[in-house]
PDB file of C-alpha atoms and ligand atoms in Angstrom:
ATOM      1  CA  MET A   1      -8.720  -4.543  22.759  1.00 94.00           C
ATOM      2  CA  ILE A   2      -7.050  -2.705  19.962  1.00 97.00           C
ATOM      3  CA  GLY A   3      -7.202   0.913  20.277  1.00 98.00           C
ATOM      4  CA  ARG A   4      -5.488   3.810  18.148  1.00 98.00           C
ATOM      5  CA  LEU A   5      -3.775   3.336  14.803  1.00 98.00           C
ATOM      6  CA  ASN A   6      -0.301   4.069  16.005  1.00 98.00           C
ATOM      7  CA  HIS A   7       1.406   3.883  12.526  1.00 98.00           C
ATOM      8  CA  VAL A   8       1.360   2.360   9.050  1.00 98.00           C
ATOM      9  CA  ALA A   9       4.631   0.897   7.846  1.00 98.00           C
ATOM     10  CA  ILE A  10       5.775   0.994   4.300  1.00 99.00           C
ATOM     11  CA  ALA A  11       8.999  -1.050   3.319  1.00 99.00           C
ATOM     12  CA  VAL A  12      11.041   1.183   0.900  1.00 99.00           C
ATOM     13  CA  PRO A  13      13.992   0.318  -1.512  1.00 98.00           C
ATOM     14  CA  ASP A  14      15.576   3.691  -0.811  1.00 98.00           C
ATOM     15  CA  LEU A  15      15.042   5.221   2.634  1.00 98.00           C
ATOM     16  CA  GLU A  16      16.694   8.484   1.856  1.00 98.00           C
ATOM     17  CA  ALA A  17      14.753   8.863  -1.268  1.00 98.00           C
ATOM     18  CA  ALA A  18      11.362   7.984   0.173  1.00 98.00           C
ATOM     19  CA  ALA A  19      12.094  10.297   3.215  1.00 98.00           C
ATOM     20  CA  ALA A  20      12.792  13.332   0.928  1.00 98.00           C
ATOM     21  CA  GLN A  21       9.741  12.653  -1.135  1.00 98.00           C
ATOM     22  CA  TYR A  22       7.519  12.710   1.907  1.00 98.00           C
ATOM     23  CA  ARG A  23       9.606  15.985   3.164  1.00 98.00           C
ATOM     24  CA  THR A  24       9.476  17.869  -0.045  1.00 98.00           C
ATOM     25  CA  THR A  25       6.751  16.563  -2.408  1.00 98.00           C
ATOM     26  CA  LEU A  26       4.274  15.715   0.273  1.00 98.00           C
ATOM     27  CA  GLY A  27       5.376  18.305   2.908  1.00 98.00           C
ATOM     28  CA  ALA A  28       5.174  16.271   5.613  1.00 98.00           C
ATOM     29  CA  ASP A  29       7.051  16.373   8.983  1.00 98.00           C
ATOM     30  CA  VAL A  30       9.615  13.891   8.573  1.00 98.00           C
ATOM     31  CA  GLY A  31      11.910  12.628  11.506  1.00 98.00           C
ATOM     32  CA  PRO A  32      15.630  11.341  11.322  1.00 98.00           C
ATOM     33  CA  ALA A  33      16.567   7.843  10.341  1.00 98.00           C
ATOM     34  CA  GLN A  34      16.998   5.456  13.397  1.00 98.00           C
ATOM     35  CA  ASP A  35      18.738   2.075  13.355  1.00 98.00           C
ATOM     36  CA  GLU A  36      16.872  -0.587  15.271  1.00 97.00           C
ATOM     37  CA  PRO A  37      19.266  -3.471  15.368  1.00 97.00           C
ATOM     38  CA  ASP A  38      17.073  -5.660  17.672  1.00 96.00           C
ATOM     39  CA  HIS A  39      14.581  -5.552  14.607  1.00 97.00           C
ATOM     40  CA  GLY A  40      16.887  -5.676  11.755  1.00 98.00           C
ATOM     41  CA  VAL A  41      15.521  -2.217  10.326  1.00 98.00           C
ATOM     42  CA  ARG A  42      16.654   1.492   9.778  1.00 98.00           C
ATOM     43  CA  VAL A  43      13.269   3.380  10.364  1.00 98.00           C
ATOM     44  CA  VAL A  44      12.044   6.993   9.747  1.00 98.00           C
ATOM     45  CA  PHE A  45       8.898   8.091  11.293  1.00 98.00           C
ATOM     46  CA  ILE A  46       6.602  10.930   9.524  1.00 98.00           C
ATOM     47  CA  THR A  47       4.265  12.350  11.870  1.00 98.00           C
ATOM     48  CA  LEU A  48       0.657  13.138  10.558  1.00 98.00           C
ATOM     49  CA  PRO A  49      -2.166  14.915  12.433  1.00 98.00           C
ATOM     50  CA  ASN A  50      -4.052  11.719  13.195  1.00 98.00           C
ATOM     51  CA  THR A  51      -0.968   8.880  13.066  1.00 98.00           C
ATOM     52  CA  LYS A  52       2.348   8.184  11.820  1.00 98.00           C
ATOM     53  CA  ILE A  53       3.853   6.584   8.972  1.00 98.00           C
ATOM     54  CA  GLU A  54       6.822   4.596   9.445  1.00 98.00           C
ATOM     55  CA  LEU A  55       9.437   4.006   6.460  1.00 98.00           C
ATOM     56  CA  LEU A  56      11.253   0.767   6.960  1.00 98.00           C
ATOM     57  CA  TYR A  57      14.661  -0.355   5.279  1.00 98.00           C
ATOM     58  CA  PRO A  58      16.591  -3.516   5.944  1.00 98.00           C
ATOM     59  CA  LEU A  59      19.556  -2.913   8.286  1.00 98.00           C
ATOM     60  CA  ASN A  60      21.281  -6.188   7.015  1.00 97.00           C
ATOM     61  CA  ASP A  61      20.516  -9.335   4.898  1.00 97.00           C
ATOM     62  CA  ALA A  62      19.010 -11.098   8.017  1.00 97.00           C
ATOM     63  CA  SER A  63      16.437  -8.418   8.246  1.00 98.00           C
ATOM     64  CA  PRO A  64      12.890  -9.913   8.475  1.00 98.00           C
ATOM     65  CA  ILE A  65      11.801  -7.474   5.640  1.00 98.00           C
ATOM     66  CA  MET A  66      14.310  -8.759   3.065  1.00 98.00           C
ATOM     67  CA  GLY A  67      11.759 -11.269   1.798  1.00 98.00           C
ATOM     68  CA  PHE A  68       9.044  -8.569   1.684  1.00 98.00           C
ATOM     69  CA  LEU A  69      11.252  -6.407  -0.396  1.00 98.00           C
ATOM     70  CA  ALA A  70      12.409  -9.275  -2.745  1.00 98.00           C
ATOM     71  CA  LYS A  71       8.713  -9.864  -3.493  1.00 98.00           C
ATOM     72  CA  ASN A  72       7.979  -6.139  -3.755  1.00 98.00           C
ATOM     73  CA  PRO A  73      10.988  -4.506  -5.161  1.00 98.00           C
ATOM     74  CA  SER A  74       9.433  -1.033  -5.407  1.00 98.00           C
ATOM     75  CA  GLY A  75       8.115  -1.284  -1.931  1.00 98.00           C
ATOM     76  CA  GLY A  76       4.785  -1.639  -0.236  1.00 98.00           C
ATOM     77  CA  ILE A  77       2.591  -1.247   2.636  1.00 98.00           C
ATOM     78  CA  HIS A  78       4.369  -3.757   5.290  1.00 98.00           C
ATOM     79  CA  HIS A  79       2.478  -3.418   8.472  1.00 98.00           C
ATOM     80  CA  MET A  80      -0.238  -1.795  10.526  1.00 98.00           C
ATOM     81  CA  CYS A  81       0.456  -0.963  14.219  1.00 98.00           C
ATOM     82  CA  TYR A  82      -2.503  -0.776  16.720  1.00 98.00           C
ATOM     83  CA  GLU A  83      -2.255   0.315  20.332  1.00 98.00           C
ATOM     84  CA  VAL A  84      -2.940  -1.929  23.222  1.00 98.00           C
ATOM     85  CA  ASP A  85      -3.405  -0.984  26.900  1.00 98.00           C
ATOM     86  CA  ASP A  86      -1.788  -4.568  27.936  1.00 98.00           C
ATOM     87  CA  ILE A  87       0.252  -6.377  25.528  1.00 98.00           C
ATOM     88  CA  LEU A  88       0.581  -9.637  27.634  1.00 98.00           C
ATOM     89  CA  ALA A  89      -3.154  -9.772  28.073  1.00 98.00           C
ATOM     90  CA  ALA A  90      -3.479  -9.131  24.344  1.00 98.00           C
ATOM     91  CA  ARG A  91      -0.998 -11.782  23.403  1.00 98.00           C
ATOM     92  CA  ASP A  92      -2.565 -14.439  25.738  1.00 97.00           C
ATOM     93  CA  ARG A  93      -5.923 -13.726  24.159  1.00 98.00           C
ATOM     94  CA  LEU A  94      -4.683 -13.825  20.519  1.00 98.00           C
ATOM     95  CA  LEU A  95      -2.907 -17.252  21.482  1.00 97.00           C
ATOM     96  CA  ALA A  96      -6.157 -18.626  23.197  1.00 98.00           C
ATOM     97  CA  ASP A  97      -7.897 -17.644  19.952  1.00 98.00           C
ATOM     98  CA  GLY A  98      -5.348 -19.708  17.782  1.00 98.00           C
ATOM     99  CA  ALA A  99      -3.528 -16.675  16.323  1.00 98.00           C
ATOM    100  CA  ARG A 100       0.199 -16.980  15.709  1.00 98.00           C
ATOM    101  CA  VAL A 101       2.288 -14.382  17.574  1.00 97.00           C
ATOM    102  CA  LEU A 102       5.716 -14.170  15.768  1.00 97.00           C
ATOM    103  CA  GLY A 103       9.206 -14.857  17.333  1.00 93.00           C
ATOM    104  CA  ASP A 104       8.784 -16.424  20.906  1.00 90.00           C
ATOM    105  CA  SER A 105       5.764 -14.497  21.809  1.00 90.00           C
ATOM    106  CA  THR A 106       7.666 -12.350  24.058  1.00 95.00           C
ATOM    107  CA  PRO A 107       7.274  -8.624  23.449  1.00 97.00           C
ATOM    108  CA  LYS A 108      10.471  -6.636  22.224  1.00 96.00           C
ATOM    109  CA  ILE A 109      10.870  -2.973  22.732  1.00 96.00           C
ATOM    110  CA  GLY A 110      10.036  -1.222  19.575  1.00 96.00           C
ATOM    111  CA  ALA A 111      11.081   2.168  17.921  1.00 94.00           C
ATOM    112  CA  HIS A 112       9.101   4.083  20.432  1.00 94.00           C
ATOM    113  CA  GLY A 113      10.589   2.514  23.447  1.00 96.00           C
ATOM    114  CA  LYS A 114       7.331   0.512  24.200  1.00 97.00           C
ATOM    115  CA  PRO A 115       6.877  -3.267  24.152  1.00 98.00           C
ATOM    116  CA  VAL A 116       5.737  -4.623  20.729  1.00 98.00           C
ATOM    117  CA  LEU A 117       4.552  -7.889  19.224  1.00 98.00           C
ATOM    118  CA  PHE A 118       3.815  -9.108  15.595  1.00 98.00           C
ATOM    119  CA  LEU A 119       0.776 -11.293  14.437  1.00 98.00           C
ATOM    120  CA  HIS A 120       1.429 -13.544  11.374  1.00 98.00           C
ATOM    121  CA  PRO A 121      -0.300 -11.728   8.166  1.00 98.00           C
ATOM    122  CA  LYS A 122      -1.816 -14.964   7.141  1.00 98.00           C
ATOM    123  CA  ASP A 123      -4.026 -15.075  10.358  1.00 98.00           C
ATOM    124  CA  PHE A 124      -5.203 -11.570   9.458  1.00 98.00           C
ATOM    125  CA  ASN A 125      -6.301 -11.228   6.026  1.00 98.00           C
ATOM    126  CA  GLY A 126      -2.846 -10.761   4.414  1.00 98.00           C
ATOM    127  CA  CYS A 127      -2.112  -7.847   6.842  1.00 98.00           C
ATOM    128  CA  LEU A 128       0.887  -8.094   9.160  1.00 98.00           C
ATOM    129  CA  ILE A 129      -0.227  -6.582  12.385  1.00 98.00           C
ATOM    130  CA  GLU A 130       2.014  -5.104  15.023  1.00 98.00           C
ATOM    131  CA  LEU A 131       0.799  -4.395  18.688  1.00 98.00           C
ATOM    132  CA  GLU A 132       2.432  -1.549  20.742  1.00 98.00           C
ATOM    133  CA  GLN A 133       1.567  -1.236  24.218  1.00 98.00           C
ATOM    134  CA  VAL A 134       1.059   2.501  25.270  1.00 95.00           C
TER     135      VAL A 134
HETATM  136  C1  LIG B 201      11.738  -1.075  15.512  1.00 50.67           C
HETATM  137  C2  LIG B 201      10.436  -1.825  15.388  1.00 50.67           C
HETATM  138  C3  LIG B 201       9.531  -1.328  14.474  1.00 50.67           C
HETATM  139  C4  LIG B 201       8.266  -0.568  15.376  1.00 50.67           C
HETATM  140  O1  LIG B 201       7.340  -0.196  14.672  1.00 50.67           O
HETATM  141  O2  LIG B 201       8.513  -0.386  16.522  1.00 50.67           O
HETATM  142  C5  LIG B 201       8.944  -2.331  13.523  1.00 50.67           C
HETATM  143  O3  LIG B 201       7.830  -2.245  13.013  1.00 50.67           O
HETATM  144  S1  LIG B 201      10.001  -3.507  13.170  1.00 50.67           S
HETATM  145  C6  LIG B 201       9.192  -4.326  11.655  1.00 50.67           C
HETATM  146  C7  LIG B 201      10.145  -5.200  10.846  1.00 50.67           C
HETATM  147  N1  LIG B 201       9.969  -6.576  11.754  1.00 50.67           N
HETATM  148  C8  LIG B 201       8.828  -7.347  11.535  1.00 50.67           C
HETATM  149  O4  LIG B 201       8.246  -7.358  10.476  1.00 50.67           O
HETATM  150  C9  LIG B 201       8.934  -8.686  12.426  1.00 50.67           C
HETATM  151  C10 LIG B 201       7.662  -9.497  11.985  1.00 50.67           C
HETATM  152  N2  LIG B 201       7.756  -9.917  10.714  1.00 50.67           N
HETATM  153  C11 LIG B 201       8.203 -11.243  10.494  1.00 50.67           C
HETATM  154  O5  LIG B 201       8.438 -11.982  11.334  1.00 50.67           O
HETATM  155  C12 LIG B 201       8.349 -11.569   8.947  1.00 50.67           C
HETATM  156  O6  LIG B 201       8.498 -10.564   8.143  1.00 50.67           O
HETATM  157  C13 LIG B 201       7.177 -12.509   8.397  1.00 50.67           C
HETATM  158  C14 LIG B 201       7.336 -13.831   9.270  1.00 50.67           C
HETATM  159  C15 LIG B 201       5.852 -11.772   8.586  1.00 50.67           C
HETATM  160  C16 LIG B 201       7.329 -12.919   7.209  1.00 50.67           C
HETATM  161  O7  LIG B 201       8.588 -13.286   6.911  1.00 50.67           O
HETATM  162  P1  LIG B 201       9.063 -13.589   5.383  1.00 50.67           P
HETATM  163  O8  LIG B 201       8.729 -12.946   4.487  1.00 50.67           O
HETATM  164  O9  LIG B 201      10.641 -13.959   5.439  1.00 50.67           O
HETATM  165  O10 LIG B 201       8.409 -14.917   5.372  1.00 50.67           O
HETATM  166  P2  LIG B 201       7.625 -15.740   4.174  1.00 50.67           P
HETATM  167  O11 LIG B 201       8.160 -15.343   3.096  1.00 50.67           O
HETATM  168  O12 LIG B 201       7.542 -17.209   4.887  1.00 50.67           O
HETATM  169  O13 LIG B 201       6.277 -15.127   4.353  1.00 50.67           O
HETATM  170  C17 LIG B 201       5.174 -15.943   4.800  1.00 50.67           C
HETATM  171  C18 LIG B 201       3.833 -15.461   4.033  1.00 50.67           C
HETATM  172  O14 LIG B 201       3.567 -14.111   4.416  1.00 50.67           O
HETATM  173  C19 LIG B 201       3.649 -13.139   3.284  1.00 50.67           C
HETATM  174  N3  LIG B 201       4.126 -11.919   4.004  1.00 50.67           N
HETATM  175  C20 LIG B 201       5.399 -11.640   4.434  1.00 50.67           C
HETATM  176  N4  LIG B 201       5.458 -10.347   4.852  1.00 50.67           N
HETATM  177  C21 LIG B 201       4.165  -9.790   4.703  1.00 50.67           C
HETATM  178  C22 LIG B 201       3.588  -8.433   4.951  1.00 50.67           C
HETATM  179  N5  LIG B 201       4.403  -7.745   5.792  1.00 50.67           N
HETATM  180  N6  LIG B 201       2.319  -8.356   4.869  1.00 50.67           N
HETATM  181  C23 LIG B 201       1.574  -9.409   4.296  1.00 50.67           C
HETATM  182  N7  LIG B 201       2.222 -10.520   4.062  1.00 50.67           N
HETATM  183  C24 LIG B 201       3.366 -10.936   4.103  1.00 50.67           C
HETATM  184  C25 LIG B 201       4.560 -13.785   2.358  1.00 50.67           C
HETATM  185  O15 LIG B 201       4.455 -13.133   1.168  1.00 50.67           O
HETATM  186  C26 LIG B 201       4.214 -15.129   2.448  1.00 50.67           C
HETATM  187  O16 LIG B 201       2.981 -15.411   1.715  1.00 50.67           O
HETATM  188  P3  LIG B 201       2.742 -16.496   0.742  1.00 50.67           P
HETATM  189  O17 LIG B 201       1.444 -16.348   0.192  1.00 50.67           O
HETATM  190  O18 LIG B 201       3.005 -17.862   1.384  1.00 50.67           O
HETATM  191  O19 LIG B 201       3.991 -16.455  -0.256  1.00 50.67           O
HETATM  192 CO1   CO B 202       6.214  -0.859  13.026  1.00 50.67          CO
END
């Protein structure tokens, strides 16, 4: 069911500083910041040869990553995003297997304009999983 690793997301306390570090210190291909109001975050994507890094910063106090940054003030790896061919079939299989799909289990459009869902970290060894239909 899951395919390629689409991105690894890192929640950061300072988006501009993290983006600059990847651009200069790490010499990476860093994209522009983009607000994602439906998800409560501002993101920067870094394109690597084999996947992407997503830098995440809260867009407002209601952001779903506020709790994570409160517990991890220096930042940290926030989620892994795996690609799936059919996100509704994936959702139904996960629900049937007893996994918690976050929100109301309805896919939302993510940063790449594709449907995404999130799976509770406590069901997957402490790892928040995002699924993106490609
Ligand atoms: C533009 C979209 C973009 C894209 O790629 O397309 C994105 O990726 S948007 C990314 C931001 N959106 C989300 O993360 C949505 C899904 N996340 C959530 O709904 C929440 O973050 C949730 C429910 C995972 C956690 O919320 P919160 O921290 O407020 O709740 P709790 O404190 O009750 O946490 C429960 C439990 O889980 C642990 N936790 C929280 N976040 C993570 C994490 N990222 N990785 C691992 N574990 C996490 C937290 O520490 C609690 O554990 P406990 O042992 O009970 O203290
Ligand atoms: Co993501």
